Amino acid sequence: MDYLINFLLLGLLYFLYFYKRWKKATKQEFFLKTFMYLYIVMVLFVTIMPFHPPTGAMNRIILNEGNLTPFRDLRMHYNGAVRGIFLNILMMMPFGFMYPLVKKRGVLSTIIMSFLFSLAIEGSQLLSAWWGSPTSRIFDVTDLITNTFGGFVGYVGYLFFRPIRKVLNNRMQI
């Protein structure tokens, strides 16, 4: 039920705010922005949903809820560490690919926005642990690094796709 409420709120946000702003754009821009919104919603689904308001019970040992040592899990040979790194990179590749399409920005801006998006997710996970959310997750600095790298890899994919996109746009205009 919590997920349903979260998706309804995100859908309401889309239709009351973003749809009104984006429907004035070209069909291609509208599709790209809507697709990126849906992608972000799915990332939120796998990283921080369901959203829970603070319960009033504060976790006094919040720093024990996070990993501040880069690649600690990998160095300690924890089961699933390589898989987690791979999945974080894969999760953020679409962001690095779509962000320059939507915002017409370069590599540095894409890397910074990938980092900020990841920081928002990790910060939300840290806050949910602090306020005693029943579905709190663990803050991990490795996730910040691998998510940001995933955004960069997505941008590299965008660079490879850009010449193909120009050819396709030129053919569609003929």
Backbone as a ProteinNet text record, in pm:
[ID]
protein_1_A
[PRIMARY]
MDYLINFLLLGLLYFLYFYKRWKKATKQEFFLKTFMYLYIVMVLFVTIMPFHPPTGAMNRIILNEGNLTPFRDLRMHYNGAVRGIFLNILMMMPFGFMYPLVKKRGVLSTIIMSFLFSLAIEGSQLLSAWWGSPTSRIFDVTDLITNTFGGFVGYVGYLFFRPIRKVLNNRMQI
[TERTIARY]
82.2	0	86.9	201.2	290	342.1	378.3	428.5	321.4	199.6	89.8	72.7	75.9	62.8	179.1	299.8	417.3	404.9	365.1	350.1	238	130.7	21.9	69.4	146.5	199.4	295.7	382	473.7	399.6	292.1	208.7	136.3	87.1	20.7	118.5	239.9	342.9	368.8	376.9	401	289.3	164.6	53.8	24.2	43.5	13.8	126.9	248.9	360.5	434.2	491.6	577.1	500.3	389.8	313.4	271	225	181.9	297.3	415.9	532.3	585.1	585.3	649.1	560.8	430.5	343.1	357.3	415.2	436.4	558.3	642.8	764.9	732.4	834.4	815.1	783.3	729.7	696.3	820.3	931.2	1056	1102.3	1101.3	1142.1	1046.2	916	817.1	841.1	865.8	890.5	1016.7	1125.7	1251.9	1238.5	1174.4	1158.2	1067.7	961.5	871.7	941.9	1017.3	1090.9	1195	1261.7	1359.9	1290.1	1174	1097.6	1062.2	1015.2	981.2	1105	1216.5	1342.1	1376.7	1367.7	1399	1304.5	1176.7	1080.3	1121	1165.9	1207.3	1334.5	1425.7	1544.7	1503.3	1410.9	1360.9	1294	1225.3	1159.1	1259.3	1372.4	1469.1	1566.5	1570	1669	1610.3	1496.5	1448.5	1299.6	1227	1084.8	1065	959.4	856.2	903.8	857.1	888.9	806.8	870.3	800.6	833	732.8	761	836.5	903.2	974.7	880.4	930.2	846.9	866.9	965.8	994.8	1102.8	1130.7	1236.1	1366	1455.2	1581.4	1686.7	1760.5	1868	1993.4	2037.8	2153.3	2286.7	2287.7	2412.4	2410.5	2371.5	2350.3	2476.8	2594.4	2716.1	2745.7	2688.9	2702.7	2614.4	2524.2	2431	2487.1	2608.1	2662.1	2804.1	2844.5	2981.1	3048.9	3147.8	3220.7	3357.3	3386.1	3513.2	3488.2	3547.8	3524.4	3565.5	3479.2	3501.4	3536.9	3488.6	3512.6	3459	3336.4	3275.7	3358.4	3411.6	3492.8	3624.4	3688.8	3816.6	3800.9	3684.5	3661	3597.2	3583.6	3530.9	3390.8	3307.3	3168.8	3096.1	3008.9	2929.6	2840.3	2845.5	2761.7	2822	2945.2	3007	3026.9	3079.4	3101.9	2968.1	2871.8	2737.9	2678.2	2693.3	2641.5	2705.7	2836.3	2908.1	2858	2849.4	2802	2659.6	2571.2	2431.8	2420.8	2504.1	2501.8	2545.9	2650.5	2696.5	2586.5	2530.4	2424.2	2301.7	2266.3	2148.7	2162.2	2282.6	2301.4	2340.6	2368.6	2402.8	2291.1	2164.8	2060.5	2056.4	2086.8	2090.1	2197	2317.2	2426.1	2399.6	2316	2280.2	2170.4	2068.8	1952.6	1973.2	2050.9	2068.3	2118.1	2223.2	2265.6	2163.5	2082.6	1976.6	1869.5	1833.3	1726.1	1774.2	1889.4	1937.6	2039.9	2086.7	2186.6	2311.5	2362.9	2480.5	2596.3	2715.3	2836	2870.8	2990.5	3033.6	3045.4	3102.9	3121.5	2987	2895.8	2762.3	2691.6	2708.6	2646.7	2705.6	2836.8	2901.5	2855.4	2850.5	2806.5	2662.1	2574.4	2433.7	2417.9	2499.2	2497.3	2536.4	2641	2684.3	2575.4	2515.1	2411.5	2287.8	2249.2	2136	2167.8	2287	2329.5	2337.6	2389.5	2398.7	2259.5	2164.1	2026.6	1970.9	1997.4	1950.7	2018.9	2150.5	2225	2189.6	2171.8	2130.3	1992	1902.1	1768.3	1777.2	1865	1883.6	1939.2	2033.2	2090.6	1984.6	1905.7	1798.9	1695.2	1660.5	1560.3	1612.9	1742.9	1802.5	1801.7	1827.3	1833	1696.8	1591.7	1461.1	1385	1451.4	1392	1287.6	1301.3	1206.7	1210.9	1095.4	1094.6	1163.5	1184	1248.7	1379.1	1451.9	1573.8	1678.8	1757.4	1867.5	1997.9	2106.2	2237.2	2305.3	2356.9	2437.3	2571.3	2615.4	2742.1	2815.8	2934.7	3013.2	3053.3	3065.8	3096.1	2985.1	2861.7	2749.8	2762.5	2805.4	2826.8	2928	3036.6	3143.4	3095	3034.9	2994.1	2875.4	2785.5	2673.9	2724.1	2816.1	2872.2	2947.5	3022.9	3092.4	2991.5	2880.8	2775.5	2719	2703	2659	2759.2	2888.1	2993.2	2989.4	2974.6	2967.3	2846.6	2734.9	2617.1	2643.7	2720.8	2756.1	2842.8	2934.5	3017.3	2926.7	2826.4	2729.2	2654.6	2620.7	2555.8	2645.7	2776.6	2869.9	2874	2867	2865	2734.6	2625.7	2493.4	2468.4	2532	2505	2518.4	2625	2633	2520.1	2483.7	2374.6	2244	2222.8	2100.6	2091.7	2204.2	2204.3	2167.9	2221.3	2189.3	2040.4	1988.8	1846.5	1757.9	1794.1	1716.7	1717.9	1833.5	1843.2	1757.4	1756.7	1675.2	1527.8	1489	1347.5	1296.5	1384.4	1344.8	1330.3	1394.4	1388.7	1258.1
-119.5	0	126.4	119	234.8	270.9	168.2	193	257.8	212.4	268.2	416.5	451.1	592.3	673.1	619.7	689.4	711.1	607.5	621.3	719.1	717.3	812.8	955.6	978.4	1112.7	1157.6	1067.8	1102.6	1125.4	1049.1	1071.2	1204.3	1237.3	1365.7	1480.3	1466.6	1567.2	1585	1473.6	1480.9	1558.8	1519.7	1581.2	1724.1	1756.9	1892.7	1991	1942	2033.6	2012.3	1895.1	1873.4	1865.1	1795.2	1780	1916.4	2002.1	2135.6	2214.1	2198.8	2271	2209.4	2077	2007.7	1990.6	1998.6	1973.8	2081.5	2194.6	2303.1	2278.3	2184.8	2155.1	2070.3	2045.3	1957.2	1816.1	1732.9	1596.3	1520.5	1541.3	1473.1	1516.9	1648.3	1697.2	1648.3	1651.2	1603.4	1456.7	1375.2	1232.9	1211.7	1281.7	1264.8	1304.1	1416.8	1462.3	1368.5	1322.9	1229.2	1096.7	1049.1	923.6	936.8	1051.7	1072.5	1078	1139.9	1143.1	1001.1	920	781.3	703.4	728	663.9	702.8	831.8	877.6	815.2	803.6	738.5	593.4	524.1	384.2	374.3	469.7	470.3	493	584.2	606.4	480.9	408.1	284.1	182.9	168.6	66.6	116.5	248.6	298.7	349.6	418.9	478.8	458.7	398.6	377	255.9	250.6	353.2	465.6	587.1	703	693.5	717	719.4	849.8	912.4	1034.1	998.4	1096.8	1070.2	1015.4	919.5	857	920.3	1005.9	1066.8	991.7	870	790.7	813.5	888.9	920.6	815.2	778.5	682.1	757.6	737.8	810.6	757.3	640.7	583.4	581.8	695.8	706.4	674.8	710.8	684.4	535.9	454.9	310.5	255.8	338.3	297.8	322.7	368.7	401.3	352.7	351.5	315	438.8	489.2	607	571.1	441.7	394.4	345.3	412.9	371	226	152.7	14.3	-80.7	-49.5	-135.4	-276.6	-285.4	-416.8	-500.9	-438.2	-508.8	-555.8	-468.1	-503.1	-610.7	-614.1	-714.7	-841.1	-845.4	-962.4	-1000.7	-897.9	-925.3	-985.5	-1078.2	-1141.5	-1036.7	-1028.2	-936	-799	-775.2	-643.4	-607.7	-701.5	-675.4	-654.2	-735.1	-722.6	-585.6	-539.1	-408.7	-295.3	-303.5	-201.3	-200	-317.3	-327.9	-272.1	-307.4	-260.9	-109.5	-52.2	93.3	164.8	113.3	173.5	161.9	43.4	19.6	106.7	124.4	203.9	349.3	404.7	546.5	574	470.5	492.2	562.7	525.8	599.4	747.7	780.8	921.8	995.4	938.5	1001.2	1010.4	920.6	922.7	1025.3	1028.3	1114.1	1259	1282.4	1419.9	1514.8	1479.6	1573.9	1585.9	1483.7	1494.7	1593.7	1587.1	1671.4	1813.5	1826.5	1957.7	2022.4	1949.5	2002.5	2050.3	1964.5	1996.9	1904.5	1942.2	1867.1	1765.8	1712.3	1603.1	1646.7	1762.4	1805.5	1825.4	1890.1	1910.1	1776.7	1683	1550.8	1476.8	1484.3	1418.2	1482.3	1614.2	1683.6	1647.6	1645.9	1612.3	1465.5	1378	1237.1	1225.2	1299.1	1298.5	1354.5	1466.4	1527.8	1439.4	1374.1	1281.3	1166	1112.5	1003.9	1051.7	1171.8	1227.4	1246	1288.4	1302	1166.7	1064.6	929.5	882.1	892.2	845.8	928.5	1058.6	1143.8	1105.6	1072.4	1026.8	895.8	808.1	681.8	706.2	798.8	831.8	893.7	985.2	1047.1	944.7	852.2	752.7	663.1	635.8	558.9	641.4	771.4	858.8	872.8	889.2	911.1	781.4	669.2	542.8	488	514.8	461.7	309.4	245.2	98.4	38.1	116.7	64.9	138.8	175.5	252.5	169.2	237.9	177	232.8	182.7	221.8	318.5	428.3	522.8	455.7	469.1	406.4	498.8	541.8	631.2	562.7	431.7	358.1	377.5	384.7	409.7	545.8	646.6	779.2	771.1	699.8	688.2	610.2	493.2	408.3	466.9	533.9	598.2	711.9	790.2	900.2	844.7	739	675.3	622	566.1	519	632.6	750.5	867.7	904.6	895.8	922.7	820.8	692	587.5	612.2	653.4	687.4	803.3	900.9	1013.9	968.8	877.4	822.9	753.9	680.9	619.7	724.4	835.1	946.7	1000	1011.8	1061.2	968.5	837.6	742.6	750.4	777.5	781.9	913	1020.5	1153.5	1160.3	1107.2	1113.6	1033.1	921.7	841.1	918.5	987.1	1066.8	1178.6	1242.3	1350	1296.3	1180.1	1118.3	1085	1026.8	990.7	1115.4	1221.8	1346.1	1403.4	1399.8	1451.8	1368.3	1236.1	1150.5	1171	1196.3	1216.2	1347.9	1447.4	1576.3	1572.8	1474.8	1466.6	1411.9
0	0	0	74.5	78.9	-59.7	-137.7	-273	-359.5	-348.2	-426.9	-395.9	-268.9	-230	-286	-276.8	-330	-480.6	-554.6	-699.4	-734.8	-658.6	-682	-659.5	-554.3	-528.9	-638.2	-684.1	-792.6	-924	-947.3	-1065.5	-1057.4	-940.1	-919.3	-941.7	-891.2	-913.7	-1063.2	-1135.4	-1279.2	-1349.5	-1323.8	-1397.6	-1353.8	-1228.2	-1182.6	-1209	-1218.6	-1236.2	-1368.6	-1387.8	-1503.3	-1634.7	-1639.1	-1762.8	-1816.3	-1727.5	-1769.8	-1833	-1778	-1830.1	-1958.6	-1967	-2077.5	-2199.9	-2184.8	-2299.8	-2407.3	-2372.5	-2468.5	-2556.9	-2518.7	-2593.5	-2716.4	-2798.4	-2913.4	-2862.1	-2950.2	-2910.5	-2863.6	-2932.5	-2895.7	-2757	-2730.2	-2598.6	-2490.1	-2518.9	-2422.4	-2389.4	-2491.7	-2470	-2386.7	-2421.9	-2349.7	-2202.9	-2176.5	-2038.4	-1959.2	-2021.2	-1953.6	-1927.6	-2025.6	-2009.3	-1897.3	-1890	-1783.8	-1648	-1641.1	-1515.9	-1472.3	-1566.4	-1533.4	-1488.3	-1552.7	-1511.9	-1367.9	-1335.3	-1200.2	-1098.8	-1134	-1044.9	-1019.8	-1123.2	-1105.6	-1020.2	-1034.6	-949.5	-803.8	-782.3	-646.2	-591.9	-678.3	-637.9	-582.7	-650.8	-607	-500.9	-475.4	-380.5	-249.3	-254.1	-128.7	-100.4	-191.3	-164.1	-75.1	0.5	14.9	106.5	75.5	158.4	286.5	397.8	525.9	596.3	654.4	731.9	859.2	919.9	1045.7	1152.9	1228.3	1331.9	1467.3	1481.2	1610.1	1685.2	1645.1	1709.6	1634.8	1694.3	1628.5	1658.9	1558	1572.1	1614.2	1736.7	1790.7	1737.3	1679.1	1627.3	1474.9	1418.1	1273.9	1194.4	1243.6	1166.7	1156.7	1242.7	1230.4	1119.6	1069.9	965	826	816.7	685.9	669	543.5	508.9	452	523.5	478.8	419.8	407.3	350.5	208	108.1	-30.7	-56.1	-119.4	-163.5	-48.1	71.5	187.4	164	113.5	91.1	-5.5	-107.7	-206.6	-143.9	-69.2	-6.2	101	165.5	270.3	213.4	80.6	9.2	55.2	79.5	115.9	-3.1	26	-77.8	-145.1	-274.6	-349.8	-371.8	-327.6	-342.7	-490.1	-568.6	-711.3	-781.7	-746.7	-805.2	-773.2	-649.8	-610.4	-687.7	-705	-781.9	-926.1	-985.4	-1123.7	-1137.4	-1044.6	-1052.8	-1032.8	-947.2	-929.6	-1056.5	-1119.3	-1245	-1350.1	-1362.3	-1460.5	-1434.8	-1307.6	-1272.8	-1317	-1311.1	-1342.3	-1486.8	-1563.1	-1704	-1781	-1763.2	-1835.3	-1799.1	-1675	-1635.6	-1714.4	-1720	-1793.5	-1943	-1993.9	-2135.4	-2162.3	-2078.4	-2103.2	-2060.9	-1955.9	-1907.8	-2016.5	-2091.9	-2197.4	-2311	-2331.5	-2432.4	-2388.2	-2261.4	-2209.3	-2181.8	-2121.5	-2077.1	-2169.8	-2270.6	-2364.5	-2290.1	-2202.6	-2122.2	-2158.2	-2112	-2141.3	-2034.2	-2045.9	-1959.6	-1813.9	-1786.8	-1649	-1579.3	-1646	-1589.8	-1565.6	-1656.9	-1642.1	-1523	-1507.3	-1393.3	-1262.1	-1258.4	-1136.9	-1103.4	-1203.7	-1177.9	-1138.6	-1195.3	-1153.9	-1007.4	-968.7	-829.4	-738.1	-776.5	-692.3	-680.1	-788.4	-784.2	-689.1	-700.8	-612.5	-467.9	-446.6	-311.7	-250.5	-331	-281.3	-237.7	-316.5	-281.2	-152.4	-148.7	-31.3	92	74.5	186.1	237.9	147.3	188.6	265.4	221.7	292.4	432.3	444.1	573.9	665	610.9	690.6	735.3	647	684.9	797	797.4	907	1035.3	1022.3	1138.3	1204.9	1123.7	1185.6	1213	1198.9	1240.9	1147	1017.8	920.5	919.7	907.8	907	785	679.4	558.8	530.2	635.1	613.9	540.4	463.5	389.3	442.5	391.3	442.3	346.2	400.2	324.5	292.9	166.8	127.8	31.7	71.4	-12.2	-143.1	-141.4	-264.4	-366.6	-319.7	-410.9	-477.6	-402.6	-462.7	-575.9	-551.1	-650.8	-772.5	-748.3	-861.2	-937.4	-867.3	-937.3	-1026.1	-972.8	-1052.2	-1173.2	-1152.8	-1264.9	-1366.8	-1320.4	-1411.3	-1495.4	-1434.4	-1511.1	-1618.5	-1585.7	-1684.2	-1798	-1764.3	-1867.9	-1958.1	-1899.1	-1979.1	-2072.8	-2026.6	-2112	-2229.4	-2203.8	-2311.8	-2414.6	-2367.6	-2458.4	-2538.9	-2474	-2543.7	-2655	-2627.5	-2729	-2850.6	-2826.9	-2938.3	-3015.7	-2946.4	-3009.3	-3083.8	-3041	-3096.7	-3249.5	-3311.3	-3458.6	-3526.2	-3468.9	-3525.2	-3516.9	-3405.2	-3386.2	-3490.1	-3520.1	-3619.8	-3757.5	-3792.5	-3921.7	-3927.6	-3821.9	-3819	-3826.8	-3758.5	-3764.6	-3905.5	-3973	-4109.3	-4205.6	-4188.4	-4275.6	-4252.5	-4128.4	-4097.5	-4154.9	-4171	-4224.2	-4375.3	-4439.4	-4587.1	-4633
[MASK]
++++++++++++++++++++++++++++++++++++++++++++++++++++++++++++++++++++++++++++++++++++++++++++++++++++++++++++++++++++++++++++++++++++++++++++++++++++++++++++++++++++++++++++++

